[in-house]
Coordinates of C-alpha atoms in Angstrom, one line a residue:
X1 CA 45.6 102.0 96.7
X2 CA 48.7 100.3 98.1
X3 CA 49.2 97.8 94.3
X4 CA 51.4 95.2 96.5
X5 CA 49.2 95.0 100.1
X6 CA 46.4 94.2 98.0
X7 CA 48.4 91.5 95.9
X8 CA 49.2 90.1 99.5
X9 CA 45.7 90.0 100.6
X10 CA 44.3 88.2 97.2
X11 CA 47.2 85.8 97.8
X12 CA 46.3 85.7 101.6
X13 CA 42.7 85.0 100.6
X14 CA 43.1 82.5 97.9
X15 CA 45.6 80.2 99.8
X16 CA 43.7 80.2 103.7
X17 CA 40.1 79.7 101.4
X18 CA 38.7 83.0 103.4
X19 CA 38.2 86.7 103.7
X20 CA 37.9 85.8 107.9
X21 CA 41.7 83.8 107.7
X22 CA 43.2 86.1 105.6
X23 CA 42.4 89.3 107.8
X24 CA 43.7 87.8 110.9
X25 CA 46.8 86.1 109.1
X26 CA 47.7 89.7 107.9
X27 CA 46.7 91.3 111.2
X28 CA 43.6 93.8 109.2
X29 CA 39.8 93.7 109.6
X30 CA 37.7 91.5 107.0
X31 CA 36.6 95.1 105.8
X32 CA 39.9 95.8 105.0
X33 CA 41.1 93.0 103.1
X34 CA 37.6 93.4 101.4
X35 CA 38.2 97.1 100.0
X36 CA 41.8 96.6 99.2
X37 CA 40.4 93.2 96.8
X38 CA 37.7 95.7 95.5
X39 CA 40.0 98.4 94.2
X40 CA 42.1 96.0 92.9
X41 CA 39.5 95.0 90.8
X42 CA 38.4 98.7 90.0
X43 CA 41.7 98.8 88.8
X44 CA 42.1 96.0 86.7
X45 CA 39.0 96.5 85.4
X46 CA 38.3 92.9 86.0
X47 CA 36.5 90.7 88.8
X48 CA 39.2 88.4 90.1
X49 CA 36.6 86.9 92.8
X50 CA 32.9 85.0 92.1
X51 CA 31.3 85.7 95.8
X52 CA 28.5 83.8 97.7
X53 CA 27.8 84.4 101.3
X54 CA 29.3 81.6 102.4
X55 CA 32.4 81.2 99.4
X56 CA 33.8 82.7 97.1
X57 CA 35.9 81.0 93.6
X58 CA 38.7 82.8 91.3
X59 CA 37.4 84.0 88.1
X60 CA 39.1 82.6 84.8
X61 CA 40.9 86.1 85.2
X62 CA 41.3 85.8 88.6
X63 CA 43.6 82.5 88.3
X64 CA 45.4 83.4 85.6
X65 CA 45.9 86.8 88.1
X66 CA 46.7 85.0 91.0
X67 CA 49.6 82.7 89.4
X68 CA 51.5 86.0 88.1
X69 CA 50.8 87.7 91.7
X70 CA 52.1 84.3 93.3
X71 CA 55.4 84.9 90.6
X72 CA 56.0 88.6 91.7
X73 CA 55.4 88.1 95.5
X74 CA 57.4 85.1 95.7
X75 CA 60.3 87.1 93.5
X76 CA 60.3 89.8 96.2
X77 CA 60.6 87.9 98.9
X78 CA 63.6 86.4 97.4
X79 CA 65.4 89.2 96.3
X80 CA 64.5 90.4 100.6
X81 CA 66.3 87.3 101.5
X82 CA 69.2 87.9 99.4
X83 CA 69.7 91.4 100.5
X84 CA 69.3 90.2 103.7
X85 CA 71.6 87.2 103.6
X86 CA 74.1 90.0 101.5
X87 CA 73.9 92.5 104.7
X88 CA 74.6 89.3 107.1
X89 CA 78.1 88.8 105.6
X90 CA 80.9 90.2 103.9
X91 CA 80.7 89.2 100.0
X92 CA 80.8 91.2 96.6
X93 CA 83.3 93.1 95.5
X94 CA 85.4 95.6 97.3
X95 CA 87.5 98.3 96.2
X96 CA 90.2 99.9 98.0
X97 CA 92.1 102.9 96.8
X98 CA 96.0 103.1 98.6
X99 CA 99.5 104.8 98.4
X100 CA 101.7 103.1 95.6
X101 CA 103.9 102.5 98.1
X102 CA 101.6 101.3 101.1
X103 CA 100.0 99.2 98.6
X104 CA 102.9 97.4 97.5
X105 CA 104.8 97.0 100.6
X106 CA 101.6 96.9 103.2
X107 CA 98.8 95.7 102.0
X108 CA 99.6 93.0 99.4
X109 CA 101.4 91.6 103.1
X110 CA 98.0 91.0 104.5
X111 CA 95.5 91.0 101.7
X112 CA 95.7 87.4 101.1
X113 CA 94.8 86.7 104.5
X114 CA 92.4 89.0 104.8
X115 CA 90.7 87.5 101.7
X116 CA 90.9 84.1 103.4
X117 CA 88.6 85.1 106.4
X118 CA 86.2 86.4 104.0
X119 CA 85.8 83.8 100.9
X120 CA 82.8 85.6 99.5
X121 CA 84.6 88.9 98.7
X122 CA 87.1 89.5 96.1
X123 CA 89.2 92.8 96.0
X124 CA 90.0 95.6 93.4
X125 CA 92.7 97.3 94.8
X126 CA 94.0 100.3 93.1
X127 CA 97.6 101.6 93.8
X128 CA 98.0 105.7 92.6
X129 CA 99.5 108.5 94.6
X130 CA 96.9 110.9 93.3
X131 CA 93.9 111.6 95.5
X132 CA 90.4 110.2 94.2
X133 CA 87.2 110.8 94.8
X134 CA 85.6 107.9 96.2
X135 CA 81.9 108.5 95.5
X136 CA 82.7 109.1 91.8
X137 CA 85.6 107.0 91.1
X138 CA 83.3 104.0 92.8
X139 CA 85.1 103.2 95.9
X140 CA 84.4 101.5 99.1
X141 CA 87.3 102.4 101.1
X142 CA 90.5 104.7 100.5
X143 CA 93.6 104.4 102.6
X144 CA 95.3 107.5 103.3
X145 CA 99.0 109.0 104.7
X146 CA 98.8 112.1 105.2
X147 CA 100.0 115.1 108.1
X148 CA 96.5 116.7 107.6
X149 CA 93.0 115.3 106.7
X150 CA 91.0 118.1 104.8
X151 CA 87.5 118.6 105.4
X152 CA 85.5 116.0 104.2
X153 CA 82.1 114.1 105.0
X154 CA 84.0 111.3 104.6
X155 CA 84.2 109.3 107.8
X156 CA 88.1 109.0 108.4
X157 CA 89.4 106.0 111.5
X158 CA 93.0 106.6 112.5
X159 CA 95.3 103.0 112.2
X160 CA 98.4 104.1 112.6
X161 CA 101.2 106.6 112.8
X162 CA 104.4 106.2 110.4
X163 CA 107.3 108.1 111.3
X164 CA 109.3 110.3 108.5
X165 CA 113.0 109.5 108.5
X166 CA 115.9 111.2 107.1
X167 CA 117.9 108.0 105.8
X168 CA 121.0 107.3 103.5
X169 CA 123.3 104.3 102.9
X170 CA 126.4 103.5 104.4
X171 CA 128.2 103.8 101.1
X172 CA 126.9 107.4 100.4
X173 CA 127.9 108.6 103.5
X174 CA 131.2 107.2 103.7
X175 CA 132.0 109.2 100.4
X176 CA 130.1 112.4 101.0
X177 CA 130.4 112.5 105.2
X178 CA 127.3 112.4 107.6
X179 CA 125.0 115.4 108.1
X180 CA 124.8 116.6 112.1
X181 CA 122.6 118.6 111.8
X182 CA 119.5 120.0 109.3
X183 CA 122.5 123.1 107.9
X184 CA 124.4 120.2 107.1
X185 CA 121.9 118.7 104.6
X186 CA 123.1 121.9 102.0
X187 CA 126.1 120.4 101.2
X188 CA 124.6 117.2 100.2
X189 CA 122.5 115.8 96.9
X190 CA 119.1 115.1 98.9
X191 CA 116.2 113.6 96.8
X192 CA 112.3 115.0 97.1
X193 CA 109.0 113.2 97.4
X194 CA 106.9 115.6 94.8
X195 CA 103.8 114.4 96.5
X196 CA 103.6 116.9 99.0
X197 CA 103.2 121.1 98.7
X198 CA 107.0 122.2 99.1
X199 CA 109.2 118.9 98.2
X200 CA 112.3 120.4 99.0
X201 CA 111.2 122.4 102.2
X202 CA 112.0 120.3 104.8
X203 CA 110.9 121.3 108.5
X204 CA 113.0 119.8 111.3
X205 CA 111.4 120.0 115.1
X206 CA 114.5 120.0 117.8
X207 CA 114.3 118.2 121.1
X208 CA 112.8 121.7 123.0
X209 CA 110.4 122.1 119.9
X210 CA 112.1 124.6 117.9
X211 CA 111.5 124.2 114.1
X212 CA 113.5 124.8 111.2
X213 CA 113.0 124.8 107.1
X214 CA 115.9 123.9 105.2
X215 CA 115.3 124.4 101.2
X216 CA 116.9 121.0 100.0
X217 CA 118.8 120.4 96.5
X218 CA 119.4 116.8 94.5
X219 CA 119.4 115.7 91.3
X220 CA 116.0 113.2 91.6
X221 CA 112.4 113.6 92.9
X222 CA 110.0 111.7 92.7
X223 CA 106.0 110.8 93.6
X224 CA 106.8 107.7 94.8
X225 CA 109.0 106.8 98.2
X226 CA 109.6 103.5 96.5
X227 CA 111.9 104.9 94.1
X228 CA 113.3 106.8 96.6
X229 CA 114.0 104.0 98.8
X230 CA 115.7 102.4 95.7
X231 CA 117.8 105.3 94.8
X232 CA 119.4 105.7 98.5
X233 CA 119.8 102.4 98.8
X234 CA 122.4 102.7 95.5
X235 CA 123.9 105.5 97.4
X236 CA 122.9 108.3 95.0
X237 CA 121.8 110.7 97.7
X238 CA 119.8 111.4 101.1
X239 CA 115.9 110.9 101.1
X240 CA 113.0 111.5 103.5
X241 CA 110.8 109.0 103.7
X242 CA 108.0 106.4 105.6
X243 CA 109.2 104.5 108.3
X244 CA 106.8 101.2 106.7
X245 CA 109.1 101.8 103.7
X246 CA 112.5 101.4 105.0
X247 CA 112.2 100.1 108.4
X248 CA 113.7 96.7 107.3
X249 CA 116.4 98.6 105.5
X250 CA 117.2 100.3 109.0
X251 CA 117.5 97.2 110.7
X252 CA 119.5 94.8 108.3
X253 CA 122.1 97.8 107.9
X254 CA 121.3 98.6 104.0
X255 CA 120.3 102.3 105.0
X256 CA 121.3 104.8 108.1
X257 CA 119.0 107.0 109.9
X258 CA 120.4 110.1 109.8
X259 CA 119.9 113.5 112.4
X260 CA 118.7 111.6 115.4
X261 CA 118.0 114.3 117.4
X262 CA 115.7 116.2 115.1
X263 CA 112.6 115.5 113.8
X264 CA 110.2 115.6 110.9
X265 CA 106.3 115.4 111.5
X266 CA 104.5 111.7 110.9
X267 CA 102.2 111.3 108.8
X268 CA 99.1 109.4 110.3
X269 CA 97.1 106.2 108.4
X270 CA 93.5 106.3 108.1
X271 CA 90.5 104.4 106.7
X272 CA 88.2 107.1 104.8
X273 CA 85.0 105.6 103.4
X274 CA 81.8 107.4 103.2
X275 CA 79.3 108.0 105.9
X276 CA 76.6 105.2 105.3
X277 CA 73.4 104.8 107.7
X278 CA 74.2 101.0 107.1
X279 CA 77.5 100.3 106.8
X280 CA 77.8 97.2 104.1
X281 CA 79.9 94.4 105.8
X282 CA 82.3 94.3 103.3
X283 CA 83.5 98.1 104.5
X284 CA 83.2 96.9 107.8
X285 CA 85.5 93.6 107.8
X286 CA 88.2 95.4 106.1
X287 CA 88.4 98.3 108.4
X288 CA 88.5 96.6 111.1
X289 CA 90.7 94.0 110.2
X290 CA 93.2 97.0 109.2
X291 CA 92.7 98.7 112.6
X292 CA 93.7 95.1 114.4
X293 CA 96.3 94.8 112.3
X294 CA 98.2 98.1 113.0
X295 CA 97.0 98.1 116.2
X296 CA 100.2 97.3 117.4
X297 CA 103.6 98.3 116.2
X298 CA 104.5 97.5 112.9
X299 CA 107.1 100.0 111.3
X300 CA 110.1 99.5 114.6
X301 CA 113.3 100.8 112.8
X302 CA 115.4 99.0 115.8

């Protein structure tokens, strides 16, 4: 016996005063609506319904029955509407797993406006440069850069592409001379990004395509290109590093891109969230807010 059709049909019954109404208002046969009060009762071990030919009445069992059926079909029908009215808009809360560095620099840029279009969400945003697992760490959404995506069933949406720039400030390399070329960097203190496989391999693509490793040597690494950044800016050493980090740097002076004519491979932005039949609103606000707002160029070092 299907517990909650019946509860329907008793409700259906009691309220339209007949078997006849309630059959056609639920779109069964009087028989129907008949059996499924029936092995209710058989259930309950309890008439719920005094029947005549012509009427029928509620037993004292039968009202007290029918209010806590009215309770517990009214309570589901609620709790539909609010999952409905929850799947119509973004609201709850999201959480979004970044870069230390994007975090810091990108998102808290645009985060507050984001938040504005959307006054029924509120954000956990985590900033680490370890990679999580968003199922089991509890995340909606995890921003990645990264030169290579590994296999996932994770649903991954390209936003953008950051360069990787060799940069150093005007003060470092008016004491220690400017590198021409990627055998030059040998003779300099160059600082590492540890959050990669070989921090101090660094591969160099020429203008015909032709790539070279140089093995690197400073006196800092680090896992974060903010510290970096920072360091280079001082004039401790050379640094490779996002173009989102230091593009403002490159264009007020404070840092110098360095080996123009050779580069390093980008590393590419994406949206990784897990593959949902219905993807909640929340998840689907934020991503594509991100991909309109890198949709155009953002990170210009000119």
């Amino acid at each position: 016996m299907d517990q909650l059709a019946a509860l329907r049909a008793l409700r259906k019954v009691v309220e339209l005063g007949s078997f006849t109404a309630a059959a056609e208002a639920l779109g069964l046969s009087h028989t129907a609506i008949s059996r499924q009060i029936a092995q209710l009762e058989s259930k309950l071990g309890a008439q719920l319904l005094n029947r005549t030919t012509r009427r029928f009445a509620l037993t004292e069992a039968g009202k007290q029955y029918y209010e806590a059926c009215k309770q517990i079909l009214d309570a589901l029908d609620e709790a539909d509407r609010a999952v409905g009215d929850h799947q119509a808009r973004p609201a709850g809360t999201l959480r979004i797993n970044a870069p230390m560095a994007f975090g810091t620099l990108e998102l808290a840029e645009w985060l507050p406006d984001f938040l504005a279009h959307y006054p029924e969400l509120q954000m956990d945003l985590v900033c680490n440069d370890r990679i999580v697992d968003l199922i089991e760490d509890g995340f909606d959404v995890a921003l990645r850069l990264t030169r290579e995506l590994p296999d996932s069933t994770l649903i991954a949406k390209r936003l953008a592409t950051s360069e990787v720039l060799v940069v150093a400030s005007p003060a470092y390399l008016a004491r220690h001379g400017t590198p021409q070329t990627p055998q030059d960097l040998l003779a300099h203190n160059c600082m590492t990004y540890t959050q990669v496989l070989r921090p101090q391999d660094w591969t160099f693509i020429d203008a015909d395509g032709v790539a070279q490793t140089i093995a690197v040597r400073g006196t800092l690494q680090a896992n974060t290109g903010i510290a970096l950044r920072t360091a280079a800016l001082q004039g401790l050493g050379i640094a490779t590093t996002a173009s989102f980090i230091v593009h403002e740097d490159l264009k007020a002076g404070r840092l110098v891109k360095l080996l123009p004519a050779y580069g390093l491979k980008p590393r590419e932005l994406y949206a990784l969230y897990p593959h949902n039949r219905h993807l909640s609103p929340k998840v689907r606000a934020f991503v594509d807010y991100a991909a309109a707002i890198y949709r155009e160029r953002r990170w210009d070092t000119q």
